Coordinates of C-alpha atoms in Angstrom, one line a residue:
Chain A
M121 CA -11.3 -5.4 20.5
I122 CA -11.4 -8.5 18.5
E123 CA -8.1 -10.4 18.8
G124 CA -6.5 -11.0 15.3
L125 CA -8.7 -8.8 13.4
N126 CA -6.6 -6.5 11.3
P127 CA -7.8 -2.9 11.3
A128 CA -7.0 -2.7 7.6
L129 CA -9.8 -5.1 7.0
I130 CA -12.2 -3.0 8.9
L131 CA -11.4 -0.2 6.9
I132 CA -11.4 -1.5 3.5
I133 CA -14.5 -3.6 3.7
G134 CA -16.2 -0.8 5.7
A135 CA -15.3 1.7 2.9
L136 CA -16.9 -0.5 0.1
L137 CA -20.3 0.2 2.2
V138 CA -19.8 3.9 2.0
P139 CA -21.9 4.4 -1.1
L140 CA -24.8 2.5 0.5
F141 CA -25.4 5.1 3.2
P142 CA -27.8 8.2 2.5
Q143 CA -26.7 11.5 3.8
P144 CA -26.4 12.5 6.6
W145 CA -25.8 9.0 7.9
R146 CA -22.9 8.6 5.6
R147 CA -21.2 11.5 7.2
V148 CA -21.4 9.9 10.6
Y149 CA -20.3 6.6 9.1
V150 CA -17.2 7.7 7.4
I151 CA -15.9 9.4 10.6
A152 CA -16.9 6.5 12.8
L153 CA -15.2 4.0 10.5
P154 CA -11.6 5.0 10.9
L155 CA -12.2 5.7 14.5
V156 CA -13.4 2.3 15.3
S157 CA -10.5 0.9 13.4
M158 CA -8.1 2.9 15.3
L159 CA -9.6 1.9 18.6
Q160 CA -9.0 -1.8 17.3
L161 CA -5.5 -0.9 16.8
V162 CA -4.6 1.0 20.1
L163 CA -6.2 -1.9 22.2
H164 CA -4.6 -4.7 20.4
P165 CA -1.8 -6.6 21.9
F166 CA 1.5 -6.6 19.9
G167 CA 2.5 -9.9 18.1
T168 CA 1.9 -11.9 14.8
F169 CA -1.7 -12.8 14.0
A170 CA -3.7 -14.1 11.1
E171 CA -1.4 -16.5 9.7
A172 CA -2.3 -18.3 6.7
S173 CA -0.6 -21.0 4.5
M174 CA -0.2 -20.8 0.8
Y175 CA 1.4 -23.8 -0.9
D176 CA 4.6 -24.1 1.5
V177 CA 4.9 -20.5 2.4
T178 CA 3.4 -19.0 5.6
L179 CA 1.8 -15.5 5.1
E180 CA 1.9 -13.2 8.3
T181 CA -1.0 -10.7 7.4
F182 CA -1.1 -8.9 10.7
R183 CA 2.2 -8.1 12.5
I184 CA 2.0 -5.6 15.0
D185 CA 5.2 -4.4 16.7
N186 CA 7.1 -1.2 17.9
L187 CA 7.9 -0.1 14.3
S188 CA 4.5 -0.9 12.6
F189 CA 2.2 0.3 15.4
I190 CA 3.3 4.0 15.2
F191 CA 2.9 4.0 11.3
G192 CA -0.4 2.4 11.7
L193 CA -1.5 4.9 14.5
I194 CA -0.4 8.0 12.2
F195 CA -2.2 6.4 9.1
H196 CA -5.4 6.1 11.0
I197 CA -5.0 9.8 12.4
A198 CA -4.4 10.9 8.9
A199 CA -7.4 9.0 7.5
V200 CA -9.8 10.5 10.2
L201 CA -8.6 14.0 9.5
G202 CA -8.7 13.5 5.5
V203 CA -12.4 12.4 5.9
I204 CA -13.5 15.3 8.4
Y205 CA -11.8 17.7 6.0
A206 CA -14.0 16.5 3.0
I207 CA -17.1 15.9 4.7
H208 CA -18.9 18.9 3.2
D209 CA -18.5 17.1 -0.1
D210 CA -21.3 14.9 -1.1
D211 CA -19.2 13.1 -3.7
P212 CA -18.8 9.4 -2.4
I213 CA -15.7 8.8 -4.1
H214 CA -13.4 10.6 -1.5
P215 CA -14.5 8.8 1.6
T216 CA -14.7 5.4 -0.3
A217 CA -11.4 5.6 -2.2
G218 CA -9.8 7.5 0.5
L219 CA -10.7 4.9 3.2
I220 CA -9.7 1.9 1.0
Y221 CA -6.6 3.8 0.4
A222 CA -5.9 4.2 4.1
G223 CA -6.7 0.7 4.8
A224 CA -4.3 -0.6 2.2
A225 CA -1.5 1.5 3.6
I226 CA -2.3 0.3 7.2
G227 CA -2.5 -3.4 5.7
A228 CA 1.0 -3.0 4.2
A229 CA 2.4 -1.5 7.3
F230 CA 1.1 -4.5 9.3
A231 CA 2.3 -7.1 6.5
G232 CA 4.7 -9.5 8.0
D233 CA 5.5 -11.1 4.8
L234 CA 6.4 -9.9 1.3
I235 CA 3.3 -11.4 -0.5
T236 CA 1.0 -9.5 1.7
L237 CA 2.9 -6.6 1.3
F238 CA 2.7 -6.8 -2.4
V239 CA -1.1 -7.1 -2.3
Y240 CA -1.5 -4.0 -0.2
W241 CA 1.2 -2.3 -2.2
E242 CA -0.8 -2.6 -5.3
L243 CA -4.1 -1.8 -3.6
T244 CA -2.8 1.5 -2.4
A245 CA -2.0 2.4 -6.0
A246 CA -5.5 1.1 -7.4
S247 CA -7.5 3.0 -4.7
S248 CA -5.6 6.3 -4.6
V249 CA -5.8 7.1 -8.3
F250 CA -9.4 7.8 -7.8
L251 CA -8.5 10.7 -5.7
I252 CA -6.8 12.3 -8.7
W253 CA -9.5 11.3 -11.2
A254 CA -12.2 12.7 -8.8
R255 CA -11.0 16.2 -10.0
R256 CA -12.7 15.2 -13.2
T257 CA -10.6 17.4 -15.7
E258 CA -8.5 16.3 -18.8
S259 CA -5.4 17.0 -17.1
A260 CA -6.1 15.2 -14.0
F261 CA -7.2 12.3 -15.9
K262 CA -3.9 12.0 -17.9
A263 CA -1.8 12.6 -14.8
G264 CA -3.8 10.0 -12.9
M265 CA -2.7 7.4 -15.8
R266 CA 0.7 8.4 -15.5
Y267 CA 0.5 8.0 -11.8
L268 CA -1.1 4.6 -12.0
V269 CA 1.5 3.4 -14.5
I270 CA 4.4 4.4 -12.1
Q271 CA 2.5 2.9 -9.0
I272 CA 1.5 -0.2 -10.5
G273 CA 5.0 -0.5 -12.1
S274 CA 6.5 -0.2 -8.7
G275 CA 4.4 -3.1 -7.6
V276 CA 5.4 -5.3 -10.6
I277 CA 9.0 -4.7 -9.6
L278 CA 8.3 -5.6 -6.2
L279 CA 6.7 -8.8 -7.2
A280 CA 9.6 -9.7 -9.3
G281 CA 12.0 -8.9 -6.5
V282 CA 9.9 -10.9 -4.1
V283 CA 10.0 -14.0 -6.4
L284 CA 13.6 -13.9 -6.8
H285 CA 14.3 -13.2 -3.1
Y286 CA 12.3 -16.1 -2.2
R287 CA 14.2 -18.3 -4.7
E288 CA 17.7 -16.8 -3.5
T289 CA 17.0 -17.2 0.3
G290 CA 13.9 -19.5 0.8
F291 CA 12.3 -16.9 3.1
I292 CA 9.1 -14.7 2.3
S293 CA 9.1 -12.8 5.7
F294 CA 9.4 -9.1 5.6
N295 CA 12.4 -8.6 7.6
E296 CA 16.0 -7.1 7.0
M297 CA 17.1 -7.5 3.5
N298 CA 20.3 -6.5 1.6
L299 CA 21.3 -5.2 -1.6
E300 CA 23.6 -8.1 -2.7
S301 CA 21.1 -10.2 -4.5
I302 CA 19.1 -9.4 -7.4
G303 CA 15.9 -9.8 -5.6
G304 CA 17.0 -7.5 -2.8
K305 CA 17.9 -4.8 -5.5
L306 CA 14.7 -5.1 -7.0
I307 CA 12.6 -4.8 -3.9
F308 CA 14.8 -1.7 -3.0
L309 CA 14.0 -0.2 -6.5
A310 CA 10.3 -0.7 -5.7
F311 CA 10.4 1.0 -2.5
G312 CA 12.5 3.8 -3.9
I313 CA 9.8 4.6 -6.5
K314 CA 7.3 5.0 -4.0
C315 CA 9.7 6.9 -1.8
A316 CA 10.4 9.4 -4.6
F317 CA 14.2 8.8 -4.8
P318 CA 15.8 11.3 -7.0
F319 CA 15.1 10.8 -10.6
L320 CA 12.3 8.4 -9.5
H321 CA 10.4 11.2 -8.0
N322 CA 8.7 13.1 -10.4
W323 CA 5.3 11.2 -10.3
L324 CA 4.8 12.8 -6.8
Q325 CA 5.2 16.5 -8.2
D326 CA 3.2 15.5 -11.3
S327 CA 0.1 13.9 -9.8
Y328 CA -0.5 15.4 -6.4
P329 CA -1.3 19.0 -7.5
E330 CA -3.8 17.5 -10.0
A331 CA -6.0 15.7 -7.5
T332 CA -8.9 17.3 -5.7
A333 CA -8.5 19.7 -2.6
S334 CA -9.4 16.8 -0.4
G335 CA -7.7 14.1 -2.4
T336 CA -4.2 15.7 -2.2
V337 CA -4.7 15.9 1.7
L338 CA -5.1 12.0 1.7
L339 CA -2.4 11.4 -0.9
S340 CA 0.2 13.4 1.0
A341 CA 0.0 11.1 3.8
F342 CA 0.1 7.4 2.9
T343 CA 2.1 6.4 -0.2
T344 CA 5.5 7.8 0.5
K345 CA 5.5 7.2 4.5
L346 CA 4.6 3.7 3.7
A347 CA 7.8 3.6 1.6
V348 CA 9.8 5.1 4.3
Y349 CA 8.3 2.4 6.7
A350 CA 9.1 -0.2 4.3
L351 CA 12.8 0.9 3.9
A352 CA 13.1 1.1 7.8
R353 CA 11.8 -2.3 7.9
G354 CA 13.9 -3.8 5.2
Y355 CA 17.1 -1.7 4.6
A356 CA 17.9 0.1 7.9
G357 CA 21.5 1.0 8.1
T358 CA 22.1 1.0 4.2
D359 CA 24.8 3.3 3.7
M360 CA 23.5 4.1 0.2
L361 CA 20.4 5.5 1.8
I362 CA 22.4 8.3 3.6
W363 CA 23.4 9.8 0.2
I364 CA 20.0 9.3 -1.6
G365 CA 18.5 10.9 1.2
A366 CA 20.9 13.9 1.6
L367 CA 20.3 14.4 -2.4
M368 CA 16.6 14.3 -1.6
T369 CA 16.6 16.8 0.9
A370 CA 18.5 19.3 -1.3
F371 CA 17.6 19.2 -5.1
P372 CA 13.7 19.6 -4.7
I373 CA 14.1 23.0 -2.9
F374 CA 15.4 24.6 -6.1
F375 CA 12.5 23.6 -8.0
A376 CA 10.2 24.7 -5.0
V377 CA 11.7 28.2 -5.3
I378 CA 10.7 28.7 -8.8
E379 CA 7.6 26.8 -8.9
N380 CA 4.2 28.8 -9.2
D381 CA 1.5 26.0 -8.3
L382 CA 1.7 26.3 -4.5
R383 CA 0.4 22.8 -4.1
R384 CA 3.4 21.9 -6.4
V385 CA 5.5 23.7 -4.1
L386 CA 4.3 21.6 -1.1
A387 CA 4.9 18.4 -3.3
Y388 CA 8.5 19.5 -3.7
S389 CA 8.9 20.1 0.1
L390 CA 7.4 16.8 0.7
N391 CA 10.0 15.2 -1.2
N392 CA 12.7 17.2 0.6
Q393 CA 11.2 16.0 4.0
L394 CA 11.2 12.3 2.8
G395 CA 14.9 13.0 2.5
F396 CA 15.5 13.5 6.1
M397 CA 13.8 10.3 6.9
V398 CA 15.7 8.5 4.2
V399 CA 18.8 9.7 5.8
A400 CA 17.7 8.7 9.2
V401 CA 17.0 5.0 7.7
G402 CA 20.2 4.9 6.0
I403 CA 22.1 5.5 9.5
G404 CA 20.0 2.7 11.0
T405 CA 21.0 3.5 14.8
P406 CA 18.0 3.3 17.4
L407 CA 18.3 7.5 17.6
A408 CA 18.1 7.6 13.9
L409 CA 15.2 5.1 13.4
N410 CA 13.4 6.9 16.2
G411 CA 14.2 10.1 14.3
A412 CA 12.6 8.7 11.0
A413 CA 9.5 7.3 12.6
A414 CA 9.0 10.5 14.7
H415 CA 9.6 12.7 11.7
A416 CA 7.2 10.6 9.6
F417 CA 4.6 11.2 12.4
C418 CA 5.1 14.9 12.5
H419 CA 5.3 15.3 9.0
I420 CA 2.2 13.6 8.1
L421 CA 0.2 16.1 10.1
Y422 CA 1.9 19.3 9.2
K423 CA 2.0 18.2 5.5
A424 CA -1.6 17.4 5.7
L425 CA -2.3 20.8 7.4
L426 CA -0.4 22.7 4.7
F427 CA -2.2 20.8 1.9
M428 CA -5.5 21.5 3.7
S429 CA -4.8 25.2 3.8
M430 CA -3.9 25.2 0.2
G431 CA -7.1 23.0 -0.7
A432 CA -9.2 25.6 0.9
V433 CA -7.7 28.3 -1.1
L434 CA -8.3 26.3 -4.2
L435 CA -11.7 25.5 -3.4
R436 CA -12.7 29.3 -2.7
T437 CA -10.7 30.8 -5.3
G438 CA -10.5 28.2 -8.0
T439 CA -6.6 28.5 -8.3
C440 CA -3.5 27.6 -6.2
K441 CA -1.0 29.7 -8.4
G442 CA 1.3 32.2 -6.6
S443 CA 1.0 34.4 -9.6
E444 CA -2.8 34.8 -9.2
L445 CA -3.1 34.9 -5.3
G446 CA -2.2 37.3 -2.6
G447 CA -3.7 39.2 0.1
L448 CA -6.1 36.4 1.1
Y449 CA -5.5 37.0 4.9
K450 CA -8.4 39.5 4.7
S451 CA -11.0 36.9 3.4
M452 CA -9.5 33.6 5.1
P453 CA -8.0 34.7 8.4
F454 CA -8.6 31.2 10.0
T455 CA -7.0 29.3 7.0
T456 CA -4.0 32.0 7.1
V457 CA -3.3 31.2 10.9
C458 CA -3.5 27.4 10.1
C459 CA -1.2 27.5 7.2
I460 CA 1.3 29.7 9.3
I461 CA 1.4 26.9 12.1
G462 CA 1.8 24.3 9.3
A463 CA 4.6 26.4 7.9
A464 CA 6.2 26.7 11.4
S465 CA 6.1 23.1 12.0
I466 CA 7.7 22.0 8.8
S467 CA 10.4 24.7 9.1
A468 CA 11.0 23.0 12.7
F469 CA 10.5 26.1 14.8
P470 CA 11.0 25.5 18.5
L471 CA 7.6 24.5 20.1
F472 CA 6.3 23.3 16.8
S473 CA 6.2 19.3 15.8
G474 CA 9.0 19.5 13.3
F475 CA 11.6 20.7 15.5
V476 CA 11.4 17.7 17.9
S477 CA 11.6 15.2 15.3
K478 CA 13.9 16.7 12.9
S479 CA 16.6 17.6 15.4
M480 CA 16.8 13.8 16.3
I481 CA 17.7 13.2 12.8
V482 CA 20.1 16.1 12.6
S483 CA 21.8 15.0 15.8
A484 CA 21.8 11.3 14.5
V485 CA 23.8 12.5 11.6
A486 CA 26.1 14.8 13.7
G487 CA 26.7 11.8 15.9
E488 CA 28.0 9.7 13.2
H489 CA 30.3 12.7 12.1
L490 CA 29.1 12.9 8.7
T491 CA 30.2 16.5 8.0
F492 CA 29.2 16.8 4.4
V493 CA 25.7 15.1 4.9
W494 CA 25.1 17.2 7.9
L495 CA 26.0 20.4 6.0
M496 CA 23.5 19.4 3.4
L497 CA 20.7 18.7 6.0
I498 CA 21.3 22.2 7.6
F499 CA 21.0 23.8 4.3
A500 CA 17.8 21.9 3.4
S501 CA 16.5 23.0 6.7
A502 CA 17.0 26.6 5.9
G503 CA 15.8 26.0 2.3
V504 CA 12.5 24.3 3.5
F505 CA 11.8 27.2 5.6
H506 CA 12.5 29.5 2.8
H507 CA 10.1 27.9 0.5
S508 CA 7.5 26.1 2.3
G509 CA 7.7 28.3 5.6
I510 CA 7.8 31.6 4.1
K511 CA 6.8 31.4 0.3
I512 CA 3.5 29.4 0.8
P513 CA 1.9 31.7 3.2
Y514 CA 3.5 34.7 1.9
F515 CA 2.4 34.6 -1.7
A516 CA -1.1 33.1 -0.8
F517 CA -2.4 35.1 2.0
F518 CA -0.1 38.2 1.9
A519 CA 2.3 39.8 -0.9
H520 CA 0.3 42.2 -3.2
D521 CA -3.5 42.3 -2.9
S522 CA -4.9 40.1 -5.9
G523 CA -8.3 41.7 -5.2
I524 CA -9.8 38.1 -4.7
R525 CA -12.4 38.3 -2.1
C526 CA -13.9 34.9 -1.0
E527 CA -15.6 33.2 1.8
E528 CA -13.5 31.5 4.7
A529 CA -13.1 27.7 4.2
P530 CA -16.1 25.5 4.9
L531 CA -16.8 24.4 8.6
S532 CA -15.5 20.8 7.9
M533 CA -12.2 22.1 6.5
R534 CA -11.9 24.4 9.4
V535 CA -12.4 21.7 12.1
A536 CA -9.9 19.3 10.2
M537 CA -7.2 22.3 9.9
G538 CA -7.9 23.3 13.5
I539 CA -7.2 19.7 14.8
S540 CA -4.2 19.2 12.7
A541 CA -2.8 22.6 14.0
A542 CA -3.5 21.7 17.6
L543 CA -1.7 18.4 17.1
C544 CA 1.3 20.2 15.5
I545 CA 1.7 22.6 18.6
G546 CA 0.8 19.9 21.0
I547 CA 3.5 17.5 19.7
G548 CA 6.0 20.5 19.8
V549 CA 5.2 21.6 23.1
F550 CA 5.0 18.0 24.9
P551 CA 7.0 15.9 22.6
G552 CA 7.1 13.1 25.6
A553 CA 3.8 11.5 24.2
L554 CA 5.3 11.1 20.8
Y555 CA 8.6 9.9 22.1
A556 CA 6.7 7.3 24.3
I557 CA 5.5 5.4 21.2
L558 CA 8.7 5.5 19.1
P559 CA 10.3 2.1 18.2
Y560 CA 13.1 2.3 20.7
P561 CA 13.6 3.8 24.2
V562 CA 14.2 7.4 23.8
D563 CA 17.0 9.1 25.5
Y564 CA 16.9 12.6 23.8
V565 CA 16.2 16.1 24.9
P566 CA 15.2 18.3 22.0
Y567 CA 15.0 21.5 24.1
T568 CA 18.4 22.4 25.1
A569 CA 19.8 26.1 24.8
A570 CA 22.2 25.1 22.0
H571 CA 19.5 23.4 20.0
V572 CA 17.0 26.2 20.2
I573 CA 19.4 28.9 19.7
T574 CA 21.1 27.4 16.6
Q575 CA 17.9 26.6 15.1
L576 CA 16.5 30.1 15.8
Q577 CA 19.7 31.5 14.1
L578 CA 19.3 29.4 11.0
L579 CA 15.8 30.1 10.5
M580 CA 15.7 34.0 11.4
Y581 CA 18.8 34.5 9.2
S582 CA 16.9 32.6 6.4
A583 CA 13.9 35.0 6.8
L584 CA 16.4 37.9 6.8
A585 CA 17.8 36.6 3.6
F586 CA 14.2 36.4 2.0
T587 CA 13.1 39.8 3.3
V588 CA 16.6 41.2 1.8
M589 CA 15.9 39.7 -1.7
M590 CA 12.2 40.7 -1.8
L591 CA 13.3 44.4 -0.9
W592 CA 16.1 44.4 -3.3
K593 CA 13.8 42.7 -5.9
I594 CA 16.3 39.8 -6.4
Y595 CA 13.7 37.2 -5.3
P596 CA 12.3 35.6 -8.5
P597 CA 8.7 36.6 -9.0
E598 CA 5.9 34.1 -9.3
L599 CA 5.2 33.6 -12.9
R600 CA 2.7 31.4 -14.8
S601 CA 4.9 28.7 -16.1
T602 CA 5.8 25.0 -16.2
N603 CA 9.2 24.0 -15.1
L604 CA 10.9 20.9 -16.7
D605 CA 11.5 18.0 -14.5
T606 CA 12.3 14.3 -15.0
D607 CA 8.8 13.8 -16.0
W608 CA 9.7 15.6 -19.5
L609 CA 11.6 12.3 -20.1
Y610 CA 8.3 10.4 -20.7
R611 CA 6.0 13.2 -21.4
K612 CA 8.1 15.0 -24.2
G613 CA 11.5 13.6 -24.6
A614 CA 10.7 9.9 -25.0
T615 CA 7.7 10.6 -27.3
E616 CA 9.7 12.8 -29.5
A617 CA 12.8 10.5 -29.5
L618 CA 10.7 7.7 -30.5
L619 CA 9.1 9.9 -33.3
P620 CA 10.9 7.8 -36.2
V621 CA 9.9 4.6 -34.5
T622 CA 6.2 5.7 -34.2
A623 CA 6.2 7.3 -37.7
L624 CA 7.6 4.0 -39.0
A625 CA 4.9 1.9 -37.1
S626 CA 2.1 4.1 -38.0
Q627 CA 3.3 4.0 -41.6
T628 CA 3.6 0.4 -41.6
T629 CA 0.2 -0.1 -40.2
K630 CA -1.3 2.1 -42.7
D631 CA 0.5 0.0 -45.5
L632 CA -0.9 -3.3 -44.0
F633 CA -4.3 -1.8 -43.7
T634 CA -4.0 -0.6 -47.4
T635 CA -2.9 -3.9 -48.5
L636 CA -5.5 -5.6 -46.5
A637 CA -8.2 -3.4 -48.2
K638 CA -7.0 -4.2 -51.5
L639 CA -6.9 -7.8 -50.7
K640 CA -10.5 -7.4 -49.4
E641 CA -11.4 -5.6 -52.8
K642 CA -10.2 -8.4 -54.8
T643 CA -11.7 -11.2 -52.7
L644 CA -15.0 -9.4 -52.7
G645 CA -14.7 -8.9 -56.7
L646 CA -14.1 -12.5 -57.1
F647 CA -17.2 -13.3 -54.8
E648 CA -19.1 -10.8 -56.8
K649 CA -18.3 -12.4 -60.1
T650 CA -19.1 -16.0 -58.8
V651 CA -22.1 -15.6 -56.3
G652 CA -22.9 -11.9 -56.5
P653 CA -26.1 -10.8 -58.0
G654 CA -26.4 -12.0 -61.5
A655 CA -23.3 -14.0 -61.5
W656 CA -23.3 -17.4 -63.0
L657 CA -23.7 -19.4 -59.6
S658 CA -26.6 -17.1 -58.2
R659 CA -28.3 -16.2 -61.6
S660 CA -32.2 -17.0 -61.4
V661 CA -32.9 -19.0 -64.4
D662 CA -36.5 -18.9 -65.9
S663 CA -38.3 -21.9 -64.8
S664 CA -40.5 -22.1 -67.9
G665 CA -38.1 -23.6 -69.9
M666 CA -37.6 -26.3 -67.4
V667 CA -41.2 -26.8 -67.2
A668 CA -41.3 -27.0 -71.2
L669 CA -38.4 -29.4 -71.2
T670 CA -40.0 -31.6 -68.7
M671 CA -43.3 -31.5 -70.5
G672 CA -41.5 -32.2 -73.7
S673 CA -39.7 -35.2 -72.3
L674 CA -42.8 -36.5 -70.8
L675 CA -44.4 -36.1 -74.2
V676 CA -41.7 -38.1 -76.0
F677 CA -41.7 -40.7 -73.1
L678 CA -45.6 -40.9 -73.7
L679 CA -45.3 -41.2 -77.4
L680 CA -42.5 -44.0 -77.2
Y681 CA -44.7 -45.8 -74.7
L682 CA -47.6 -45.6 -76.9
L683 CA -45.6 -46.8 -79.9
Chain B
M63 CA -26.3 42.8 6.3
K64 CA -23.6 44.9 7.8
E65 CA -20.2 44.1 6.4
K66 CA -17.3 43.6 8.8
P67 CA -14.6 46.2 8.1
E68 CA -11.7 44.6 6.3
N69 CA -8.5 44.0 8.3
T70 CA -5.7 45.6 6.2
W71 CA -3.1 45.8 8.9
F72 CA -0.4 44.0 6.7
D73 CA -1.0 46.3 3.7
K74 CA 0.1 49.4 5.5
P75 CA 3.9 50.1 4.7
A76 CA 4.4 51.4 8.3
N77 CA 3.4 48.1 9.6
V78 CA 5.5 46.1 7.1
K79 CA 8.4 48.3 8.3
K80 CA 7.5 47.4 11.8
I81 CA 7.8 43.8 10.9
I82 CA 11.1 44.1 9.2
F83 CA 12.4 46.1 12.1
A84 CA 11.4 43.4 14.6
L85 CA 13.0 40.8 12.3
C86 CA 16.4 42.8 12.4
V87 CA 16.2 43.2 16.3
I88 CA 15.6 39.4 16.6
C89 CA 18.5 38.6 14.3
A90 CA 20.7 41.0 16.3
L91 CA 19.7 39.4 19.6
L92 CA 20.3 35.9 18.3
L93 CA 24.0 36.9 17.6
V94 CA 24.3 38.2 20.8
A95 CA 22.8 35.2 22.4
E96 CA 26.2 33.3 21.0
F97 CA 27.9 34.4 24.1
F98 CA 25.4 33.0 26.6
Y99 CA 25.2 29.3 26.0
H100 CA 27.5 26.3 25.9
K101 CA 28.2 24.8 22.6
H102 CA 28.7 21.1 22.6
A103 CA 29.9 21.0 18.9
Y104 CA 30.1 17.8 16.7
F105 CA 32.0 19.8 14.0
A106 CA 34.8 22.3 14.1
V107 CA 32.6 24.8 12.1
E108 CA 29.9 24.8 14.8
E109 CA 32.5 26.7 16.9
W110 CA 32.8 29.5 14.6
F111 CA 30.9 32.7 15.8
G112 CA 27.3 32.7 14.5
F113 CA 27.9 29.8 12.2
Y114 CA 24.3 28.8 12.0
A115 CA 23.2 32.4 11.2
F116 CA 25.8 33.1 8.4
Y117 CA 25.3 29.6 6.8
G118 CA 21.5 29.9 6.8
F119 CA 21.8 33.5 5.1
I120 CA 24.3 32.7 2.7
M121 CA 22.8 29.3 1.7
C122 CA 19.6 30.8 1.2
V123 CA 20.9 33.6 -1.3
L124 CA 22.8 31.1 -3.1
L125 CA 19.7 28.8 -3.3
V126 CA 17.6 31.6 -4.8
L127 CA 20.4 32.8 -7.3
A128 CA 20.9 29.1 -8.3
A129 CA 17.1 28.7 -8.7
K130 CA 17.1 31.9 -10.9
V131 CA 19.6 30.6 -13.1
M132 CA 17.6 27.2 -13.4
R133 CA 14.6 29.2 -14.7
V134 CA 16.5 30.1 -17.8
F135 CA 16.9 26.4 -18.7
L136 CA 13.8 25.0 -17.2
M137 CA 11.2 27.3 -17.6
R138 CA 8.5 26.7 -20.3
D139 CA 5.0 28.2 -21.0
E140 CA 2.3 27.1 -18.7
D141 CA 0.6 24.8 -21.3
Y142 CA 3.7 23.4 -22.6
Y143 CA 2.6 19.9 -22.2
D144 CA -0.9 20.5 -23.3

């Protein structure tokens, strides 16, 4: 352990060296790097380090405390699992971009001031887009561009907010802020974009399913949970977050039910899970903030596990569409089991990780007597089981046999899935280890008879509802389709609404060029007339006349002289 | 190379029936369990008999019905944006 050395720098600088290593050394290096960085974090004492002065502000580039530690730790675990998952792939883009991205997210979590936060905030955007482009398809390229515009845009709004905040308060440190000033509002908006708030959310469902199998696993871990951390750091206890979060838990599940691309279904459920964390941050009590941090921790693991299982399906079958899949449990039994463990965890089954973290949030909401919000969260809990817990494994691995026969996932993927699944169960069975690293002292017992029975009632009757609707053929079948979401606004709506403007602009440009062309013709014509070939200024005149004239004048001169 | 015989347990209708039967038994037992634990309710509705069970069932049905209606308005061809 080197005191004051930020693990983010180990990852970012180390990642730049990845392409220099030949195989098989690169495999060893990319796994060792986040492990070394994680060791540096775990052994490092708490406090503020690596301070630097810039003009008259002090930057605290490495602040490690109760809240940032747990996020730094889970980001490291996600980085290790992400690189193991992709180790079979020789493409150096994944480990390079992935580890820079992880390093940037960790750096942002440890940022003690808003300038440092901004720098790492933008680096997460710039590095992560390569995980989308690595798919190397036309649609991935376009989705990556849309993703980049929105992510960098969030950073620009953050910077504007930081500048105004500094002018209004004179402070640059990253601590509690409020929504009263314009600066505070802009920073909140920047966080909200990355956190996929309702109506700002659609970059997530648009881009994540376009990334590579390994890319989505890494993408799912960092950006949005960094935003949750940033909200917990800056806006804990902001009432508005309770309602934003409650809406976030509910609306994505409707889209998830009708979505055909199973990785997009997972992206919607990711959005729904973020809602639980945002509600908890909005409540802002120690129990709620513990719940938010614990849920972020568990969520990163089970969401990565679910994306890993769907990534394995994508790799082996070439598609992730529910309408094309089915019956894969015969070909990919290990992946099936891992997917079901991830599904049980996200659904918060007792003995799985989601249960010990989500129940903290629901208890915190109940403790505040927020009846309507509580009803929404219970509904969202049932809904997430319905679409992530049942729909994902059912349509991929069971349902009707699609006839696809493929190999089981490669060893690297199975190892990563196996570790993630073990962690999901481990946390669910022994929540004490997780509770020990939460930001506040924990006085909470997840396994009471009431918690377990009510949760099982909720889940099993949701499963019953699914079964009844499948048997009676009420459940909407998986169809090859695109569902409109807010991205329609900028992908279709805006381009069509602006059609007159763009048409006018293109006509004006055309006119301008025609005029320019005419002007050019005229100028050239004039040029041609004066200095062009054969024009009077460039005409070549026979020199014999000149010689004769000279001779003649000499003769005249001579004659005159002689006379 | 000898192919391993394929595991087709879940494809057999009899086995699917077993799973559905097991689910029904579990659901019934969970309602019976209502009598055997102490509720410390934060809200009045939690005191209702089997509130979580009925709420879960009804909301899931409503969720799916609402999503089906959404399809009418939101569903487009797969290559809509291409």
